[in-house]
Tab-separated table of C-alpha atoms and ligand atoms in Angstrom:
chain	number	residue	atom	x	y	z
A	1	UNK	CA	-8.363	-21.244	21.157
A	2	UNK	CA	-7.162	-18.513	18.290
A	3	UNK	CA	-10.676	-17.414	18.336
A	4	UNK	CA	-10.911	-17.287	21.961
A	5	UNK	CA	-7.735	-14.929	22.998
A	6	UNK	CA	-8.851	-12.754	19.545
A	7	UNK	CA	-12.606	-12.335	21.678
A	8	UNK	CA	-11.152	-11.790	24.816
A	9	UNK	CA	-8.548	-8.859	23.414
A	10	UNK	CA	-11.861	-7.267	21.762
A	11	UNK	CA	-14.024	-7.858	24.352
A	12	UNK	CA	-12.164	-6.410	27.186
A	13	UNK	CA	-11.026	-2.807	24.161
A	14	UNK	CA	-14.885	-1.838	24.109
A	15	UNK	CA	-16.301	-0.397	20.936
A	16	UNK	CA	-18.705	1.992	19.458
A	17	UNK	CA	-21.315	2.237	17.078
A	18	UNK	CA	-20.789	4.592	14.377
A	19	UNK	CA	-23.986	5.572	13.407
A	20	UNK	CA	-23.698	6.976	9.945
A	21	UNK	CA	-21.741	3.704	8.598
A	22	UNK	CA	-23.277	1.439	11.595
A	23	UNK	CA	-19.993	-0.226	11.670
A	24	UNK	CA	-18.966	-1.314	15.344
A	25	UNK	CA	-15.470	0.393	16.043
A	26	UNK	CA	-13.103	-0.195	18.754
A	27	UNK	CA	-12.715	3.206	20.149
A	28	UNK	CA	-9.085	3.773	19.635
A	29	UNK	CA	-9.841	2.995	15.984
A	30	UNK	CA	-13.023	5.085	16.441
A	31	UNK	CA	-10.729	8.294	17.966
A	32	UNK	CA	-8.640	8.049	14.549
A	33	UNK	CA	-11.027	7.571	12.597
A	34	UNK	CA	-12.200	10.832	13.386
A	35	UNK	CA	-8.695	12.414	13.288
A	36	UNK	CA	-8.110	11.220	9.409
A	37	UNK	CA	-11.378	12.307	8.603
A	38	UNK	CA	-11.006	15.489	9.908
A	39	UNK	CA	-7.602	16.177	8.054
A	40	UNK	CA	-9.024	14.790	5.083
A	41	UNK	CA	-11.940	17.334	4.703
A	42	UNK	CA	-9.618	19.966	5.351
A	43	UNK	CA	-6.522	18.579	2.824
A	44	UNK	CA	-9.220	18.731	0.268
A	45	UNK	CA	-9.837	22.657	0.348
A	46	UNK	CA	-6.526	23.651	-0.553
A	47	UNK	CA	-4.848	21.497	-3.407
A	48	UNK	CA	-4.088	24.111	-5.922
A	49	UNK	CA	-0.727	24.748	-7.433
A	50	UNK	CA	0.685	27.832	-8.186
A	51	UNK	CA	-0.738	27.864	-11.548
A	52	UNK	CA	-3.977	27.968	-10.096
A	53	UNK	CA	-4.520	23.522	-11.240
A	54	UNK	CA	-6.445	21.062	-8.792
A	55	UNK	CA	-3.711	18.569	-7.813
A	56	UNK	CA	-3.067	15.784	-5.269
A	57	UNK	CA	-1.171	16.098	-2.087
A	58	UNK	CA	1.561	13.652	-1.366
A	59	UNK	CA	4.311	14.913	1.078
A	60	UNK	CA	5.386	18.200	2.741
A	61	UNK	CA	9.003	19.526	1.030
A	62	UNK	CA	10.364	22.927	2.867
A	63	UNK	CA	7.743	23.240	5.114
A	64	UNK	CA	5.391	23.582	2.562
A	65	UNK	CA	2.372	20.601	1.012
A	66	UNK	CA	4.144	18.787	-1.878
A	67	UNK	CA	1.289	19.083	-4.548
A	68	UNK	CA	1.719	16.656	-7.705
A	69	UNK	CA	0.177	15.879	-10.730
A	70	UNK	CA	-2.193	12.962	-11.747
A	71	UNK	CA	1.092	11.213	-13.281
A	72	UNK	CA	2.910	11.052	-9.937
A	73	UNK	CA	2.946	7.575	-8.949
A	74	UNK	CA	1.412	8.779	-5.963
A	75	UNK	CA	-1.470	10.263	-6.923
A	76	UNK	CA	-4.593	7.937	-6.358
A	77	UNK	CA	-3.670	7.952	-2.443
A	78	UNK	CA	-5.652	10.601	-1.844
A	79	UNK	CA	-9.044	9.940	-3.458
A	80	UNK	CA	-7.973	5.879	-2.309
A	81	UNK	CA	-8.161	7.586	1.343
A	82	UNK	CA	-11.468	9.595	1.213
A	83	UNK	CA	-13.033	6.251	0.166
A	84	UNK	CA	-11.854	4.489	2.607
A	85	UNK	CA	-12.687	7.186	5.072
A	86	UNK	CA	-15.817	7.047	3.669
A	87	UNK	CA	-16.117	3.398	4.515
A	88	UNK	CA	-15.056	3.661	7.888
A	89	UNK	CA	-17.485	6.364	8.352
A	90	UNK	CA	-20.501	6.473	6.049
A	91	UNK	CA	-19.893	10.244	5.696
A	92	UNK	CA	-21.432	11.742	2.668
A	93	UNK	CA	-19.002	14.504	2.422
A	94	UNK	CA	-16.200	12.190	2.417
A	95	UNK	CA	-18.327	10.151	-0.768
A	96	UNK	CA	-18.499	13.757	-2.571
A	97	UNK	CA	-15.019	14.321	-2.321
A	98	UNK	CA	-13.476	10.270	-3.475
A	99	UNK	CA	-15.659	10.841	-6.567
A	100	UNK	CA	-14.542	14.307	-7.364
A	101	UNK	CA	-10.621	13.424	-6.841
A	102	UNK	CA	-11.147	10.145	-8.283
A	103	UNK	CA	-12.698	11.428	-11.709
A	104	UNK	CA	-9.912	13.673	-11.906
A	105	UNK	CA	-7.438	10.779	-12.700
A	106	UNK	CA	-9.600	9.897	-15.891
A	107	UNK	CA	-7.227	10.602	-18.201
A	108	UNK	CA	-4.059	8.303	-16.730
A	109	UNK	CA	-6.285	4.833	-17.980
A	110	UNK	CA	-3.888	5.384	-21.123
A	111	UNK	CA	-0.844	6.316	-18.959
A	112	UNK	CA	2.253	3.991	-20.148
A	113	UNK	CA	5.084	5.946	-18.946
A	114	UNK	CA	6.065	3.583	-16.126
A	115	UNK	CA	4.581	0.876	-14.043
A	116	UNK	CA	2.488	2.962	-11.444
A	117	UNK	CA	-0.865	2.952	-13.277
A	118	UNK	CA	-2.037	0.171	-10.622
A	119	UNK	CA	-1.064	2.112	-7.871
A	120	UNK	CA	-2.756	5.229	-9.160
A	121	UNK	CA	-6.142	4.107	-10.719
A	122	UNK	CA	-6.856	0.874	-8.332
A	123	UNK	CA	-6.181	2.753	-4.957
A	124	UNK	CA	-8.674	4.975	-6.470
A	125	UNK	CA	-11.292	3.945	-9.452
A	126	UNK	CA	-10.740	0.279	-7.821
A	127	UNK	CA	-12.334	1.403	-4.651
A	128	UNK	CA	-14.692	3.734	-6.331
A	129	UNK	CA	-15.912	0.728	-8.537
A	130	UNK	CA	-16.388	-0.917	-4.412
A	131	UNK	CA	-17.962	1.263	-2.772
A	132	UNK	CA	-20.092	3.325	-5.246
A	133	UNK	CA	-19.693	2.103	-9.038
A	134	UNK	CA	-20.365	4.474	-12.080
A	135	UNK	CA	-20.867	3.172	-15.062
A	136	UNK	CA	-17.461	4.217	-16.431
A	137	UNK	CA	-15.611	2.967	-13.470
A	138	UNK	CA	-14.726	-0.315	-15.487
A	139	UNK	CA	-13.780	1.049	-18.574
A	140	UNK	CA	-11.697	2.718	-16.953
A	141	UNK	CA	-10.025	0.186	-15.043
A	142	UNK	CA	-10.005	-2.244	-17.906
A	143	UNK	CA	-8.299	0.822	-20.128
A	144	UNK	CA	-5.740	1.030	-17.337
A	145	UNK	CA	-4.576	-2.770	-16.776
A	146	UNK	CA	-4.318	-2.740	-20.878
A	147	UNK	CA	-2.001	0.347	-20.435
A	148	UNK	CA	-0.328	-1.943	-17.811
A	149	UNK	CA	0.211	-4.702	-20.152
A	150	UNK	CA	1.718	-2.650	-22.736
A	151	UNK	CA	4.791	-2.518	-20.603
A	152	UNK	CA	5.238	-6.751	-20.306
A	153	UNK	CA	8.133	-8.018	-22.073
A	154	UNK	CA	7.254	-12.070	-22.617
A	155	UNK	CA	10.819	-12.415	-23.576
A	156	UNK	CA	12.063	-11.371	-20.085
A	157	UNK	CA	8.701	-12.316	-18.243
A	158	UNK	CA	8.223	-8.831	-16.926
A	159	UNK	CA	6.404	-6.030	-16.681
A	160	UNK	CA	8.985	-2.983	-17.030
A	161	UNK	CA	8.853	-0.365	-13.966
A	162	UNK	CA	10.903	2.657	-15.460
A	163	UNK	CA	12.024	3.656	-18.545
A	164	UNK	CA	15.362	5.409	-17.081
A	165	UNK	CA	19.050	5.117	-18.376
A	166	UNK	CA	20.959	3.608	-15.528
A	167	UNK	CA	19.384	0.501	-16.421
A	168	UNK	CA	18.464	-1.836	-19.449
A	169	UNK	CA	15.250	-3.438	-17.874
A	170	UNK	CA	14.600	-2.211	-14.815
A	171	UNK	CA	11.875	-3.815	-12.578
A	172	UNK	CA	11.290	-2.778	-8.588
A	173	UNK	CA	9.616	-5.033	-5.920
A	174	UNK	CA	6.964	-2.465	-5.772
A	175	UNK	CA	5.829	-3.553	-9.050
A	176	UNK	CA	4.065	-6.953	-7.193
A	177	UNK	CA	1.311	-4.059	-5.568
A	178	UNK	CA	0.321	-3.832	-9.457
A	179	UNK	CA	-0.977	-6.820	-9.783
A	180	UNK	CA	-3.884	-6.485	-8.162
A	181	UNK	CA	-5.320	-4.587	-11.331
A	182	UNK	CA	-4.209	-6.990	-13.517
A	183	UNK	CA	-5.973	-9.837	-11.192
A	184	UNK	CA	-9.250	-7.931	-10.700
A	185	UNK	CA	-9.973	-7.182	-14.921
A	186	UNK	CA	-9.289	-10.658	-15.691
A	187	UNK	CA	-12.427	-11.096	-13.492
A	188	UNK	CA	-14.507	-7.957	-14.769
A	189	UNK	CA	-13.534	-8.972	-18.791
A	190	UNK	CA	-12.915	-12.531	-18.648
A	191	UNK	CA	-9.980	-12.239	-20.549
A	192	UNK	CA	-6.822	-14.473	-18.680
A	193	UNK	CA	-4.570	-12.501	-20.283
A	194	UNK	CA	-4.226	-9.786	-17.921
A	195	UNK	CA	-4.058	-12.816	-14.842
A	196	UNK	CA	-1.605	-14.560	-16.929
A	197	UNK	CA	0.679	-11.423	-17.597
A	198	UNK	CA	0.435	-11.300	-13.650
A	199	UNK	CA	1.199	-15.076	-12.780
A	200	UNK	CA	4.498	-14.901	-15.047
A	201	UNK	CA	5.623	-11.438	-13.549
A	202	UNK	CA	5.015	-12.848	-9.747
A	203	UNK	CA	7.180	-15.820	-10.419
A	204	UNK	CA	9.794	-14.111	-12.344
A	205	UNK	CA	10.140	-11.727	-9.393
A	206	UNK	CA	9.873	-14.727	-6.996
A	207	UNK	CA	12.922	-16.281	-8.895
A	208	UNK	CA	15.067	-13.408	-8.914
A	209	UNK	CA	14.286	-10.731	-6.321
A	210	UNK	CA	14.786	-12.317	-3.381
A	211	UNK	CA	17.832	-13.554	-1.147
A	212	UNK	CA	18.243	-16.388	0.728
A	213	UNK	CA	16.854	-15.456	3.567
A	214	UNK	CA	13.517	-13.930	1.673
A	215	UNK	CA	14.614	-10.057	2.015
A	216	UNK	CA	14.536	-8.554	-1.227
A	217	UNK	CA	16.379	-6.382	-3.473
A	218	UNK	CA	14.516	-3.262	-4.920
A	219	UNK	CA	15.607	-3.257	-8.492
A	220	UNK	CA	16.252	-6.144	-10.723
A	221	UNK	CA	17.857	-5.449	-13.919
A	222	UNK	CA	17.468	-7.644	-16.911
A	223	UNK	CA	18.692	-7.826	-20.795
A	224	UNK	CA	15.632	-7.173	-22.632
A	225	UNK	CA	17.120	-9.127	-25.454
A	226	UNK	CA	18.527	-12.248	-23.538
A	227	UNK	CA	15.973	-11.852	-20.465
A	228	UNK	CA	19.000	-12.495	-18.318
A	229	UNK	CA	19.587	-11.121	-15.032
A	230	UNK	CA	21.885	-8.228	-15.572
A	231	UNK	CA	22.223	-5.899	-11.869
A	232	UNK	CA	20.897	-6.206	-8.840
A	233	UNK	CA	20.393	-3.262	-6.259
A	234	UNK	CA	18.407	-1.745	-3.417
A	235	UNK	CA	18.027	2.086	-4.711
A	236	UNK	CA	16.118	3.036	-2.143
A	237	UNK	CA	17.483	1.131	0.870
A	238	UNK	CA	20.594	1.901	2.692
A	239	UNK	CA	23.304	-0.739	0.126
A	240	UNK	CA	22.371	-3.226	-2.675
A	241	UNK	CA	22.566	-6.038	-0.175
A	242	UNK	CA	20.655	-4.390	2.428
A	243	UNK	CA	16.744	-5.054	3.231
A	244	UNK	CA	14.585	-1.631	2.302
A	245	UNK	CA	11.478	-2.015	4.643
A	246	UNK	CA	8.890	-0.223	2.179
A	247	UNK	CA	10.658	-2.971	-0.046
A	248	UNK	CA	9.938	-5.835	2.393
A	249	UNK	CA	6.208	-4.602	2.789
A	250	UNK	CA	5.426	-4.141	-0.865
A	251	UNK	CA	6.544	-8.093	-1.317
A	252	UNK	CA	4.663	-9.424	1.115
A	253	UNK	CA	1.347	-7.695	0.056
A	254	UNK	CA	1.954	-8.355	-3.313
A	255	UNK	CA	2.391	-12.342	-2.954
A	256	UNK	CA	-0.508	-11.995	-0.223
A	257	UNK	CA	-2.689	-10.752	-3.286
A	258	UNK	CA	-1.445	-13.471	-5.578
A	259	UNK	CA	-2.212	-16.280	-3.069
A	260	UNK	CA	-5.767	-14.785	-2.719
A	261	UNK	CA	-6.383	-14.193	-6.355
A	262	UNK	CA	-5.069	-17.848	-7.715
A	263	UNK	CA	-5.040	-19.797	-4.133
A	264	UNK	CA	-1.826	-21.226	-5.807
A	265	UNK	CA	0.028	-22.494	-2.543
A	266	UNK	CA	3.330	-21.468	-3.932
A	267	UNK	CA	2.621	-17.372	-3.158
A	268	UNK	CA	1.058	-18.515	0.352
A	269	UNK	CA	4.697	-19.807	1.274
A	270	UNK	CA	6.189	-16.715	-0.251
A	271	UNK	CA	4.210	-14.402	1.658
A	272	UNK	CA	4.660	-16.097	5.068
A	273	UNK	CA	8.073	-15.909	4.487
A	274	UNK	CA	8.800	-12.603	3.771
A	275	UNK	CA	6.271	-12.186	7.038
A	276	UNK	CA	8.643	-14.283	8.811
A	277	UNK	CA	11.240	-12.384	7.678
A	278	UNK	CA	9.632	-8.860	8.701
A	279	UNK	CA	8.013	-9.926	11.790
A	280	UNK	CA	11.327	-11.530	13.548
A	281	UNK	CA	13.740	-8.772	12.138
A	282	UNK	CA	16.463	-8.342	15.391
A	283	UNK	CA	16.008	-4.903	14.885
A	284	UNK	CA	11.928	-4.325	14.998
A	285	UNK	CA	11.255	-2.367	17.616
A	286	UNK	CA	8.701	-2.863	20.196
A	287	UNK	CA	6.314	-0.692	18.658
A	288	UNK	CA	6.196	-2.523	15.113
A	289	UNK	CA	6.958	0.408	13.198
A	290	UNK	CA	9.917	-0.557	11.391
A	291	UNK	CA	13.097	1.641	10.594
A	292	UNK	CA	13.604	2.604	6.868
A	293	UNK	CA	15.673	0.217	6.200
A	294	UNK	CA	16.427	-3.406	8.464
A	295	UNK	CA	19.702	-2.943	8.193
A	296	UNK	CA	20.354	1.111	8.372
A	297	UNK	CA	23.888	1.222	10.232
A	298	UNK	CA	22.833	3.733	13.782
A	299	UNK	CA	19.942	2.184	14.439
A	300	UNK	CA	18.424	2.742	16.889
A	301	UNK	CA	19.066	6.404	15.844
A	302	UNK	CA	17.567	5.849	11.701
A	303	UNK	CA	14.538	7.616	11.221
A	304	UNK	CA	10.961	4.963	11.355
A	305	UNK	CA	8.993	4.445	7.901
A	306	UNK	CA	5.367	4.625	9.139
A	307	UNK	CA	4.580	3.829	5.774
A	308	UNK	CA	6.112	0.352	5.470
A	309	UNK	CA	4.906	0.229	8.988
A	310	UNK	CA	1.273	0.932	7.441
A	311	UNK	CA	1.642	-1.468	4.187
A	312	UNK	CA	2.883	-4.312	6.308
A	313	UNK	CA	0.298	-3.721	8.751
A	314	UNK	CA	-2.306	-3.706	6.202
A	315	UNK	CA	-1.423	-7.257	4.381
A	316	UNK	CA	-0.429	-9.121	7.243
A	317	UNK	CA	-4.085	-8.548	8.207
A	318	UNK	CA	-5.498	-9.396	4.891
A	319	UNK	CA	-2.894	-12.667	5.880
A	320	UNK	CA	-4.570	-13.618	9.332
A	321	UNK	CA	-7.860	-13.220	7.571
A	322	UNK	CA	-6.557	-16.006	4.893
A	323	UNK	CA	-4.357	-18.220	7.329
A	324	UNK	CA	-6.352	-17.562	10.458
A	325	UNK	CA	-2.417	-17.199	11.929
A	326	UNK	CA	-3.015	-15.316	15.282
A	327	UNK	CA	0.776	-13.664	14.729
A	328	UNK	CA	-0.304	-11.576	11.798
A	329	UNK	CA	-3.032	-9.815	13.798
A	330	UNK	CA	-1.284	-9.918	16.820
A	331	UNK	CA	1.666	-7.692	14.786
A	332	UNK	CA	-0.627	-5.690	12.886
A	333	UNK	CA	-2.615	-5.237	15.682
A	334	UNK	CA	0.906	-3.425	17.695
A	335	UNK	CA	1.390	-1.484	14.317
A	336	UNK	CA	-1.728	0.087	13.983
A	337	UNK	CA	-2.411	0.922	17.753
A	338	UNK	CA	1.052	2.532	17.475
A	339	UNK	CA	0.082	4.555	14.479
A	340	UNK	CA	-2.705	5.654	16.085
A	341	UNK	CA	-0.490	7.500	19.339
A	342	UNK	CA	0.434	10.521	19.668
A	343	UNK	CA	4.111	9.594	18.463
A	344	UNK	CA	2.687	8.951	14.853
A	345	UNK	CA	-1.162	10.668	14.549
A	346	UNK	CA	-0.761	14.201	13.914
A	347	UNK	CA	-2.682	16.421	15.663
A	348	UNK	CA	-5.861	17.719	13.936
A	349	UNK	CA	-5.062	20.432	12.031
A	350	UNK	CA	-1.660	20.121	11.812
A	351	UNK	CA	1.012	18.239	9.458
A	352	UNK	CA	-0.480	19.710	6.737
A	353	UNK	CA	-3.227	17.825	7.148
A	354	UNK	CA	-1.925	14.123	6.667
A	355	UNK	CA	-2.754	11.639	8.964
A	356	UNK	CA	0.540	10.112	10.018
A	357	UNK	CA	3.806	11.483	10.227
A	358	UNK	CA	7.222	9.884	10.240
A	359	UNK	CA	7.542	8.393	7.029
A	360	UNK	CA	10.985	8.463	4.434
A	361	UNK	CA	10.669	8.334	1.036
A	362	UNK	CA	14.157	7.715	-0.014
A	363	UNK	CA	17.408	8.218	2.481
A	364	UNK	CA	19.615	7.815	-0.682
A	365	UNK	CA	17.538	10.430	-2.888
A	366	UNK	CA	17.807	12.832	-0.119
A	367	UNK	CA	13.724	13.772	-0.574
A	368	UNK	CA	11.028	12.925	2.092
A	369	UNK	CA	12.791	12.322	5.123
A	370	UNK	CA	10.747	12.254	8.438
A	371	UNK	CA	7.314	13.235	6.799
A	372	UNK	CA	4.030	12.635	6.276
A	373	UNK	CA	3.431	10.746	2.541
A	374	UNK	CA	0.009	10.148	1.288
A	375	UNK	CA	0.495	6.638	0.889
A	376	UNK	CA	1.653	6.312	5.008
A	377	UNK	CA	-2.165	7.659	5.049
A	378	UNK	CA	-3.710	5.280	2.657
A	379	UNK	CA	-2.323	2.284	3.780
A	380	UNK	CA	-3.501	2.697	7.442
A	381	UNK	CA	-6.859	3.730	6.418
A	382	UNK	CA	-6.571	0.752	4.657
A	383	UNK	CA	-5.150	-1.221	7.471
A	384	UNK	CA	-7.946	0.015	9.797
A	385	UNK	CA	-11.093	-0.803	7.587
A	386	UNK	CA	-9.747	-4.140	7.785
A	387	UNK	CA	-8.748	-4.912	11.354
A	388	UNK	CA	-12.695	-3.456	12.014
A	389	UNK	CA	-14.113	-5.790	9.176
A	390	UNK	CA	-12.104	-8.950	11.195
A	391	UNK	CA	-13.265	-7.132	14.256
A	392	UNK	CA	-17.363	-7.291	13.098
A	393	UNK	CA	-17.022	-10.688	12.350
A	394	UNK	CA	-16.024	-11.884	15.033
A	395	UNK	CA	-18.403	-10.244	17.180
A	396	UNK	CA	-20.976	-11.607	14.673
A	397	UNK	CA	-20.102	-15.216	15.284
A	398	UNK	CA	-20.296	-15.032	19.046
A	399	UNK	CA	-23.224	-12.526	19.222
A	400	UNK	CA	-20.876	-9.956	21.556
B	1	LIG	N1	7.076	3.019	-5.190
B	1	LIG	C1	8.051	3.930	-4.712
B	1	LIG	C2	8.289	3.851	-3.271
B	1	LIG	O1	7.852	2.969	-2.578
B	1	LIG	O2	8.931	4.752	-2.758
């Protein structure tokens, strides 16, 4: 019956054939397709600083591209997106470019400042290693979960996300989206460290991140001597007790991967609760493209987060494809066709060339309000090559 409705809702959208990739599109996902990949070729002639260095774009700040270094925690969005352009395409240009902004990051596989080497090299050298593997592409990666693991404390069960004053130990939900490294070069080496390091800082965060009714806090402090509990806050949401939505969306992908990688039943329940949690929020709108924060006092007049629209979008796909749960398409489905209207897909040629606009990077920081962030971008690339892959399949099975 699932399979039936899913059919009908792609048989009566029509698709294309994309010749260059040969991967059957439905056309709205074919039309934006073409609109990232546009934006992307052009992004990629003009990412110099003002010292005349090759950077990475991630936002717009003054009306002007924010440009940032390899150590921004943001910076393997970027090459992450050409590759998946490159998948949804089969465009050789696109391939040219991943490479050359991917081999740029080289030098962060020994990067121990803060948690965001999984971010930055497997959004980037992971999908390199994917779709068109170089022989260093697993040094690399194995060099980067190892910088990873430097920053795991057994005595508090964590890995560390900042090294910052305000707190003693402090670790952020966002931290679960690292895993994935950590997962993967268990696999490539063999060695279960790297899985184990991930196992005990998944159920540490399961233990103490989340409220009772599976929202999360951002940051968890803890005693680095004791391993006790020592703050709890939501930095980047509207109060400490309120639900951030990037927040909400980094959980649920990161327990979505755990499930996947250990098929421990334990993270499946975690992840379809926070989706539960997400997906029946009073305040989602119709669209699916959540407010910054589920509980920002004026909405409906808070600015929309298209990037925890685009991360939640993105893993409650990978969770339909491991559940077979018609709701998590269904939702992502209403995410991602919203992403792709006019109220969120820039125009080509304009918002500096990102894909989406409407994003927030943090209300309380004051930086990256209503804008376009890389990471909006990656995510529903991301998003896209998988509702097509579910997409193929299906057609596949029933010879449409
Ligand atoms: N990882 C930082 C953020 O989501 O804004």
């Amino acid at each position: 019956m699932k399979l039936k409705m899913l059919l009908f809702v792609f048989a009566s959208s029509g698709y294309l054939s994309l010749s260059a990739s040969n991967i059957s599109q439905p056309v709205w996902v074919k039309k934006s397709v073409e609109t990232a990949t546009f934006q992307l070729k052009q992004m990629s002639s003009k990412l110099y600083n003002k010292t005349g260095k090759e950077v990475f774009p991630r936002s717009v700040k003054d009306g002007q591209i924010k440009l940032v270094d390899g150590e921004d925690w943001t910076s393997g969005f970027f090459p992450g997106s050409l590759w998946y352009a490159y998948e949804l395409t089969g465009d050789k240009k696109m391939l040219e470019n991943a490479r050359y902004y991917t081999n740029k990051l080289e030098s962060i596989q020994y990067f121990t400042g803060n948690h965001d080497i999984g971010f930055i090299m497997y959004c980037s050298y992971g999908n390199a290693r994917r779709l068109s593997p170089q022989k260093s592409d697993s040094s690399i990666l194995v060099n980067s979960a190892i910088s990873l693991t430097k920053r795991f404390f057994p005595k508090v069960g964590q890995i560390r996300s900042w090294d910052n004053e305000r707190w003693a130990f402090p670790v952020i939900i966002d931290n679960m989206m690292n895993l994935e490294l950590l997962f993967a070069m268990s696999k490539t080496t063999g060695n279960p460290l790297f899985r184990d390091i991930a196992i005990k800082h998944a159920d540490k965060t399961m233990e103490n991140h989340f409220r009772k009714d599976m929202s999360s806090y951002h940051v968890v402090s803890y005693n680095p001597e004791t391993g006790l509990v020592e703050t709890k806050e939501t930095h980047q949401g509207y109060s400490n007790e309120s639900a951030w939505s990037r927040g909400q969306a980094w959980g649920l992908y990161g327990y979505t991967v755990c499930y996947r990688e250990t098929g421990d039943k334990k993270y499946l329940k975690q992840a379809k609760a926070i989706a539960s949690y997400i997906m029946n929020c009073p305040v989602m709108p119709k669209d699916k493209v959540p407010y910054w924060d589920y509980n920002a006092p004026k909405i409906p007049n808070e600015p929309r987060d298209a990037s925890a629209g685009a991360v939640t979008a993105s893993a409650l796909l990978e969770l339909y494809t491991i559940t077979g749960e018609k709701q998590y398409f269904s939702f992502a489905e209403t995410t991602l066709k919203s992403l792709s209207s006019k109220k969120y897909l820039a125009k080509v040629g304009c918002n500096h060339n990102f894909i989406l606009m409407h994003s927030v990077g943090s209300i309380p920081g004051k930086f990256e309000v209503d804008t376009p962030l890389n990471y909006a971008d990656y995510y529903y690339l991301e998003g896209l090559m998988r509702y097509v892959n579910i997409w193929n399949k299906l057609n596949k099975k029933n010879n449409l």
